[in-house]
């Protein structure tokens, strides 16, 4: 056995031993939790105000009209991000959708608000141009016991 294979085997073994799954004898699903998409956004210098205009004039009204969830918005006072947006995942941590039914409904309303799909595309291109950096994560939250 080569040194490289030996080290690889040792590393893999460490994960198996340390893995919480290895300690379980049955599968267990999380209970009493909700899942959320978190988006962390850093705007380009001086572009936050325009971003806010787009959100209040187009994005929020598209959510209301399509009956899709508005995100919780957190405006960060200190740190690496300007905004943290949190959307609930209605069906739990289902991530198989490329475009969910909510996405389709939201975009349809955005097209109405802007006048066309082309105008929506242009607005979204502008929106993306305002952003210096963004990251997305999925998280779960333990709900209060009933």
JSON list of C-alpha atoms in Angstrom, two decimals, residues 1-145:
[
{"chain": "A", "resi": 1, "resn": "UNK", "atom": "CA", "xyz": [0.00, 0.00, 0.00]},
{"chain": "A", "resi": 2, "resn": "UNK", "atom": "CA", "xyz": [1.41, 3.37, -0.96]},
{"chain": "A", "resi": 3, "resn": "UNK", "atom": "CA", "xyz": [1.76, 6.19, 1.55]},
{"chain": "A", "resi": 4, "resn": "UNK", "atom": "CA", "xyz": [-0.87, 8.23, -0.31]},
{"chain": "A", "resi": 5, "resn": "UNK", "atom": "CA", "xyz": [-3.43, 5.40, -0.17]},
{"chain": "A", "resi": 6, "resn": "UNK", "atom": "CA", "xyz": [-2.66, 4.82, 3.52]},
{"chain": "A", "resi": 7, "resn": "UNK", "atom": "CA", "xyz": [-3.23, 8.51, 4.38]},
{"chain": "A", "resi": 8, "resn": "UNK", "atom": "CA", "xyz": [-6.46, 8.56, 2.34]},
{"chain": "A", "resi": 9, "resn": "UNK", "atom": "CA", "xyz": [-7.69, 5.46, 4.17]},
{"chain": "A", "resi": 10, "resn": "UNK", "atom": "CA", "xyz": [-6.86, 7.02, 7.57]},
{"chain": "A", "resi": 11, "resn": "UNK", "atom": "CA", "xyz": [-8.67, 10.25, 6.70]},
{"chain": "A", "resi": 12, "resn": "UNK", "atom": "CA", "xyz": [-11.74, 8.38, 5.43]},
{"chain": "A", "resi": 13, "resn": "UNK", "atom": "CA", "xyz": [-11.76, 6.18, 8.54]},
{"chain": "A", "resi": 14, "resn": "UNK", "atom": "CA", "xyz": [-11.65, 9.24, 10.78]},
{"chain": "A", "resi": 15, "resn": "UNK", "atom": "CA", "xyz": [-14.80, 10.59, 9.13]},
{"chain": "A", "resi": 16, "resn": "UNK", "atom": "CA", "xyz": [-16.64, 7.31, 9.56]},
{"chain": "A", "resi": 17, "resn": "UNK", "atom": "CA", "xyz": [-15.71, 7.06, 13.24]},
{"chain": "A", "resi": 18, "resn": "UNK", "atom": "CA", "xyz": [-16.46, 10.73, 13.95]},
{"chain": "A", "resi": 19, "resn": "UNK", "atom": "CA", "xyz": [-19.64, 10.85, 11.90]},
{"chain": "A", "resi": 20, "resn": "UNK", "atom": "CA", "xyz": [-22.84, 11.27, 13.93]},
{"chain": "A", "resi": 21, "resn": "UNK", "atom": "CA", "xyz": [-24.57, 9.04, 11.38]},
{"chain": "A", "resi": 22, "resn": "UNK", "atom": "CA", "xyz": [-22.27, 6.17, 12.32]},
{"chain": "A", "resi": 23, "resn": "UNK", "atom": "CA", "xyz": [-23.54, 6.44, 15.91]},
{"chain": "A", "resi": 24, "resn": "UNK", "atom": "CA", "xyz": [-27.20, 6.17, 14.84]},
{"chain": "A", "resi": 25, "resn": "UNK", "atom": "CA", "xyz": [-28.82, 2.83, 14.19]},
{"chain": "A", "resi": 26, "resn": "UNK", "atom": "CA", "xyz": [-31.94, 4.28, 12.56]},
{"chain": "A", "resi": 27, "resn": "UNK", "atom": "CA", "xyz": [-32.68, 7.18, 10.24]},
{"chain": "A", "resi": 28, "resn": "UNK", "atom": "CA", "xyz": [-34.15, 10.22, 11.94]},
{"chain": "A", "resi": 29, "resn": "UNK", "atom": "CA", "xyz": [-35.77, 13.25, 10.35]},
{"chain": "A", "resi": 30, "resn": "UNK", "atom": "CA", "xyz": [-35.71, 16.66, 12.05]},
{"chain": "A", "resi": 31, "resn": "UNK", "atom": "CA", "xyz": [-39.03, 17.45, 13.67]},
{"chain": "A", "resi": 32, "resn": "UNK", "atom": "CA", "xyz": [-40.63, 20.77, 14.56]},
{"chain": "A", "resi": 33, "resn": "UNK", "atom": "CA", "xyz": [-38.32, 22.88, 12.40]},
{"chain": "A", "resi": 34, "resn": "UNK", "atom": "CA", "xyz": [-38.81, 25.35, 9.58]},
{"chain": "A", "resi": 35, "resn": "UNK", "atom": "CA", "xyz": [-36.39, 25.81, 6.70]},
{"chain": "A", "resi": 36, "resn": "UNK", "atom": "CA", "xyz": [-35.32, 29.15, 5.25]},
{"chain": "A", "resi": 37, "resn": "UNK", "atom": "CA", "xyz": [-33.21, 30.57, 2.44]},
{"chain": "A", "resi": 38, "resn": "UNK", "atom": "CA", "xyz": [-30.83, 33.24, 3.71]},
{"chain": "A", "resi": 39, "resn": "UNK", "atom": "CA", "xyz": [-29.29, 35.70, 1.28]},
{"chain": "A", "resi": 40, "resn": "UNK", "atom": "CA", "xyz": [-26.47, 37.97, 2.39]},
{"chain": "A", "resi": 41, "resn": "UNK", "atom": "CA", "xyz": [-26.00, 41.03, 0.16]},
{"chain": "A", "resi": 42, "resn": "UNK", "atom": "CA", "xyz": [-23.25, 43.64, -0.12]},
{"chain": "A", "resi": 43, "resn": "UNK", "atom": "CA", "xyz": [-24.08, 46.52, -2.47]},
{"chain": "A", "resi": 44, "resn": "UNK", "atom": "CA", "xyz": [-21.54, 48.42, -4.50]},
{"chain": "A", "resi": 45, "resn": "UNK", "atom": "CA", "xyz": [-20.54, 51.73, -2.96]},
{"chain": "A", "resi": 46, "resn": "UNK", "atom": "CA", "xyz": [-23.43, 54.22, -3.23]},
{"chain": "A", "resi": 47, "resn": "UNK", "atom": "CA", "xyz": [-25.85, 51.72, -4.85]},
{"chain": "A", "resi": 48, "resn": "UNK", "atom": "CA", "xyz": [-27.93, 50.72, -1.80]},
{"chain": "A", "resi": 49, "resn": "UNK", "atom": "CA", "xyz": [-30.51, 53.48, -2.29]},
{"chain": "A", "resi": 50, "resn": "UNK", "atom": "CA", "xyz": [-31.26, 52.42, -5.87]},
{"chain": "A", "resi": 51, "resn": "UNK", "atom": "CA", "xyz": [-31.50, 48.81, -4.72]},
{"chain": "A", "resi": 52, "resn": "UNK", "atom": "CA", "xyz": [-34.07, 49.84, -2.11]},
{"chain": "A", "resi": 53, "resn": "UNK", "atom": "CA", "xyz": [-36.06, 51.72, -4.79]},
{"chain": "A", "resi": 54, "resn": "UNK", "atom": "CA", "xyz": [-36.22, 48.58, -6.95]},
{"chain": "A", "resi": 55, "resn": "UNK", "atom": "CA", "xyz": [-37.30, 46.45, -4.00]},
{"chain": "A", "resi": 56, "resn": "UNK", "atom": "CA", "xyz": [-40.07, 48.81, -2.89]},
{"chain": "A", "resi": 57, "resn": "UNK", "atom": "CA", "xyz": [-41.34, 49.66, -6.40]},
{"chain": "A", "resi": 58, "resn": "UNK", "atom": "CA", "xyz": [-41.10, 46.23, -8.05]},
{"chain": "A", "resi": 59, "resn": "UNK", "atom": "CA", "xyz": [-39.96, 43.27, -5.95]},
{"chain": "A", "resi": 60, "resn": "UNK", "atom": "CA", "xyz": [-42.24, 43.69, -2.93]},
{"chain": "A", "resi": 61, "resn": "UNK", "atom": "CA", "xyz": [-45.32, 44.49, -5.05]},
{"chain": "A", "resi": 62, "resn": "UNK", "atom": "CA", "xyz": [-44.59, 41.41, -7.21]},
{"chain": "A", "resi": 63, "resn": "UNK", "atom": "CA", "xyz": [-44.52, 39.30, -4.04]},
{"chain": "A", "resi": 64, "resn": "UNK", "atom": "CA", "xyz": [-47.81, 40.75, -2.79]},
{"chain": "A", "resi": 65, "resn": "UNK", "atom": "CA", "xyz": [-49.54, 40.35, -6.17]},
{"chain": "A", "resi": 66, "resn": "UNK", "atom": "CA", "xyz": [-48.29, 36.77, -6.61]},
{"chain": "A", "resi": 67, "resn": "UNK", "atom": "CA", "xyz": [-49.12, 35.86, -3.00]},
{"chain": "A", "resi": 68, "resn": "UNK", "atom": "CA", "xyz": [-45.54, 34.67, -2.49]},
{"chain": "A", "resi": 69, "resn": "UNK", "atom": "CA", "xyz": [-43.66, 35.29, 0.74]},
{"chain": "A", "resi": 70, "resn": "UNK", "atom": "CA", "xyz": [-41.97, 38.62, 1.27]},
{"chain": "A", "resi": 71, "resn": "UNK", "atom": "CA", "xyz": [-38.55, 38.11, 2.79]},
{"chain": "A", "resi": 72, "resn": "UNK", "atom": "CA", "xyz": [-37.74, 39.24, 6.27]},
{"chain": "A", "resi": 73, "resn": "UNK", "atom": "CA", "xyz": [-35.21, 42.01, 5.69]},
{"chain": "A", "resi": 74, "resn": "UNK", "atom": "CA", "xyz": [-32.41, 42.78, 8.09]},
{"chain": "A", "resi": 75, "resn": "UNK", "atom": "CA", "xyz": [-30.33, 45.90, 7.45]},
{"chain": "A", "resi": 76, "resn": "UNK", "atom": "CA", "xyz": [-26.91, 45.20, 8.91]},
{"chain": "A", "resi": 77, "resn": "UNK", "atom": "CA", "xyz": [-25.40, 47.95, 11.07]},
{"chain": "A", "resi": 78, "resn": "UNK", "atom": "CA", "xyz": [-21.86, 46.54, 11.26]},
{"chain": "A", "resi": 79, "resn": "UNK", "atom": "CA", "xyz": [-20.12, 43.75, 9.39]},
{"chain": "A", "resi": 80, "resn": "UNK", "atom": "CA", "xyz": [-19.48, 42.46, 5.91]},
{"chain": "A", "resi": 81, "resn": "UNK", "atom": "CA", "xyz": [-23.05, 42.67, 4.57]},
{"chain": "A", "resi": 82, "resn": "UNK", "atom": "CA", "xyz": [-25.57, 45.44, 3.93]},
{"chain": "A", "resi": 83, "resn": "UNK", "atom": "CA", "xyz": [-28.71, 43.28, 3.97]},
{"chain": "A", "resi": 84, "resn": "UNK", "atom": "CA", "xyz": [-29.72, 39.82, 5.07]},
{"chain": "A", "resi": 85, "resn": "UNK", "atom": "CA", "xyz": [-32.91, 38.53, 3.45]},
{"chain": "A", "resi": 86, "resn": "UNK", "atom": "CA", "xyz": [-34.74, 35.49, 4.83]},
{"chain": "A", "resi": 87, "resn": "UNK", "atom": "CA", "xyz": [-37.42, 33.57, 2.91]},
{"chain": "A", "resi": 88, "resn": "UNK", "atom": "CA", "xyz": [-39.37, 30.67, 4.38]},
{"chain": "A", "resi": 89, "resn": "UNK", "atom": "CA", "xyz": [-39.28, 27.41, 2.43]},
{"chain": "A", "resi": 90, "resn": "UNK", "atom": "CA", "xyz": [-42.94, 26.40, 2.42]},
{"chain": "A", "resi": 91, "resn": "UNK", "atom": "CA", "xyz": [-42.30, 22.75, 1.64]},
{"chain": "A", "resi": 92, "resn": "UNK", "atom": "CA", "xyz": [-39.41, 22.26, 4.04]},
{"chain": "A", "resi": 93, "resn": "UNK", "atom": "CA", "xyz": [-35.90, 21.91, 2.67]},
{"chain": "A", "resi": 94, "resn": "UNK", "atom": "CA", "xyz": [-37.07, 20.94, -0.80]},
{"chain": "A", "resi": 95, "resn": "UNK", "atom": "CA", "xyz": [-34.41, 22.08, -3.23]},
{"chain": "A", "resi": 96, "resn": "UNK", "atom": "CA", "xyz": [-35.28, 20.08, -6.32]},
{"chain": "A", "resi": 97, "resn": "UNK", "atom": "CA", "xyz": [-36.92, 23.04, -8.08]},
{"chain": "A", "resi": 98, "resn": "UNK", "atom": "CA", "xyz": [-34.94, 24.97, -10.65]},
{"chain": "A", "resi": 99, "resn": "UNK", "atom": "CA", "xyz": [-37.89, 27.39, -10.74]},
{"chain": "A", "resi": 100, "resn": "UNK", "atom": "CA", "xyz": [-40.57, 26.75, -8.13]},
{"chain": "A", "resi": 101, "resn": "UNK", "atom": "CA", "xyz": [-44.25, 27.53, -8.69]},
{"chain": "A", "resi": 102, "resn": "UNK", "atom": "CA", "xyz": [-43.73, 30.59, -6.45]},
{"chain": "A", "resi": 103, "resn": "UNK", "atom": "CA", "xyz": [-40.83, 31.72, -8.66]},
{"chain": "A", "resi": 104, "resn": "UNK", "atom": "CA", "xyz": [-42.99, 31.40, -11.79]},
{"chain": "A", "resi": 105, "resn": "UNK", "atom": "CA", "xyz": [-45.85, 33.35, -10.17]},
{"chain": "A", "resi": 106, "resn": "UNK", "atom": "CA", "xyz": [-43.48, 36.06, -8.89]},
{"chain": "A", "resi": 107, "resn": "UNK", "atom": "CA", "xyz": [-41.82, 36.54, -12.28]},
{"chain": "A", "resi": 108, "resn": "UNK", "atom": "CA", "xyz": [-45.22, 36.72, -14.01]},
{"chain": "A", "resi": 109, "resn": "UNK", "atom": "CA", "xyz": [-46.21, 39.58, -11.68]},
{"chain": "A", "resi": 110, "resn": "UNK", "atom": "CA", "xyz": [-42.85, 41.30, -12.16]},
{"chain": "A", "resi": 111, "resn": "UNK", "atom": "CA", "xyz": [-43.41, 41.16, -15.94]},
{"chain": "A", "resi": 112, "resn": "UNK", "atom": "CA", "xyz": [-46.80, 42.85, -15.45]},
{"chain": "A", "resi": 113, "resn": "UNK", "atom": "CA", "xyz": [-45.31, 45.55, -13.23]},
{"chain": "A", "resi": 114, "resn": "UNK", "atom": "CA", "xyz": [-42.47, 46.34, -15.63]},
{"chain": "A", "resi": 115, "resn": "UNK", "atom": "CA", "xyz": [-44.57, 45.94, -18.78]},
{"chain": "A", "resi": 116, "resn": "UNK", "atom": "CA", "xyz": [-42.80, 42.93, -20.33]},
{"chain": "A", "resi": 117, "resn": "UNK", "atom": "CA", "xyz": [-40.38, 40.08, -19.81]},
{"chain": "A", "resi": 118, "resn": "UNK", "atom": "CA", "xyz": [-37.70, 42.10, -21.56]},
{"chain": "A", "resi": 119, "resn": "UNK", "atom": "CA", "xyz": [-38.22, 45.04, -19.18]},
{"chain": "A", "resi": 120, "resn": "UNK", "atom": "CA", "xyz": [-38.06, 42.62, -16.21]},
{"chain": "A", "resi": 121, "resn": "UNK", "atom": "CA", "xyz": [-34.82, 41.15, -17.55]},
{"chain": "A", "resi": 122, "resn": "UNK", "atom": "CA", "xyz": [-33.37, 44.65, -17.88]},
{"chain": "A", "resi": 123, "resn": "UNK", "atom": "CA", "xyz": [-34.45, 45.53, -14.31]},
{"chain": "A", "resi": 124, "resn": "UNK", "atom": "CA", "xyz": [-32.92, 42.31, -12.94]},
{"chain": "A", "resi": 125, "resn": "UNK", "atom": "CA", "xyz": [-29.72, 43.02, -14.85]},
{"chain": "A", "resi": 126, "resn": "UNK", "atom": "CA", "xyz": [-29.62, 46.47, -13.25]},
{"chain": "A", "resi": 127, "resn": "UNK", "atom": "CA", "xyz": [-30.32, 44.92, -9.81]},
{"chain": "A", "resi": 128, "resn": "UNK", "atom": "CA", "xyz": [-27.50, 42.43, -10.21]},
{"chain": "A", "resi": 129, "resn": "UNK", "atom": "CA", "xyz": [-25.20, 45.29, -11.28]},
{"chain": "A", "resi": 130, "resn": "UNK", "atom": "CA", "xyz": [-25.81, 47.02, -7.94]},
{"chain": "A", "resi": 131, "resn": "UNK", "atom": "CA", "xyz": [-24.47, 44.06, -5.97]},
{"chain": "A", "resi": 132, "resn": "UNK", "atom": "CA", "xyz": [-20.80, 43.71, -5.09]},
{"chain": "A", "resi": 133, "resn": "UNK", "atom": "CA", "xyz": [-21.18, 40.33, -3.40]},
{"chain": "A", "resi": 134, "resn": "UNK", "atom": "CA", "xyz": [-23.90, 37.91, -2.33]},
{"chain": "A", "resi": 135, "resn": "UNK", "atom": "CA", "xyz": [-24.09, 34.51, -0.71]},
{"chain": "A", "resi": 136, "resn": "UNK", "atom": "CA", "xyz": [-27.00, 32.16, -0.13]},
{"chain": "A", "resi": 137, "resn": "UNK", "atom": "CA", "xyz": [-27.48, 29.50, 2.49]},
{"chain": "A", "resi": 138, "resn": "UNK", "atom": "CA", "xyz": [-30.26, 27.23, 3.66]},
{"chain": "A", "resi": 139, "resn": "UNK", "atom": "CA", "xyz": [-30.84, 27.05, 7.40]},
{"chain": "A", "resi": 140, "resn": "UNK", "atom": "CA", "xyz": [-33.33, 25.48, 9.75]},
{"chain": "A", "resi": 141, "resn": "UNK", "atom": "CA", "xyz": [-34.92, 26.95, 12.84]},
{"chain": "A", "resi": 142, "resn": "UNK", "atom": "CA", "xyz": [-36.29, 24.99, 15.78]},
{"chain": "A", "resi": 143, "resn": "UNK", "atom": "CA", "xyz": [-39.88, 25.98, 16.40]},
{"chain": "A", "resi": 144, "resn": "UNK", "atom": "CA", "xyz": [-41.40, 26.47, 19.86]},
{"chain": "A", "resi": 145, "resn": "UNK", "atom": "CA", "xyz": [-42.99, 23.31, 21.18]}
]
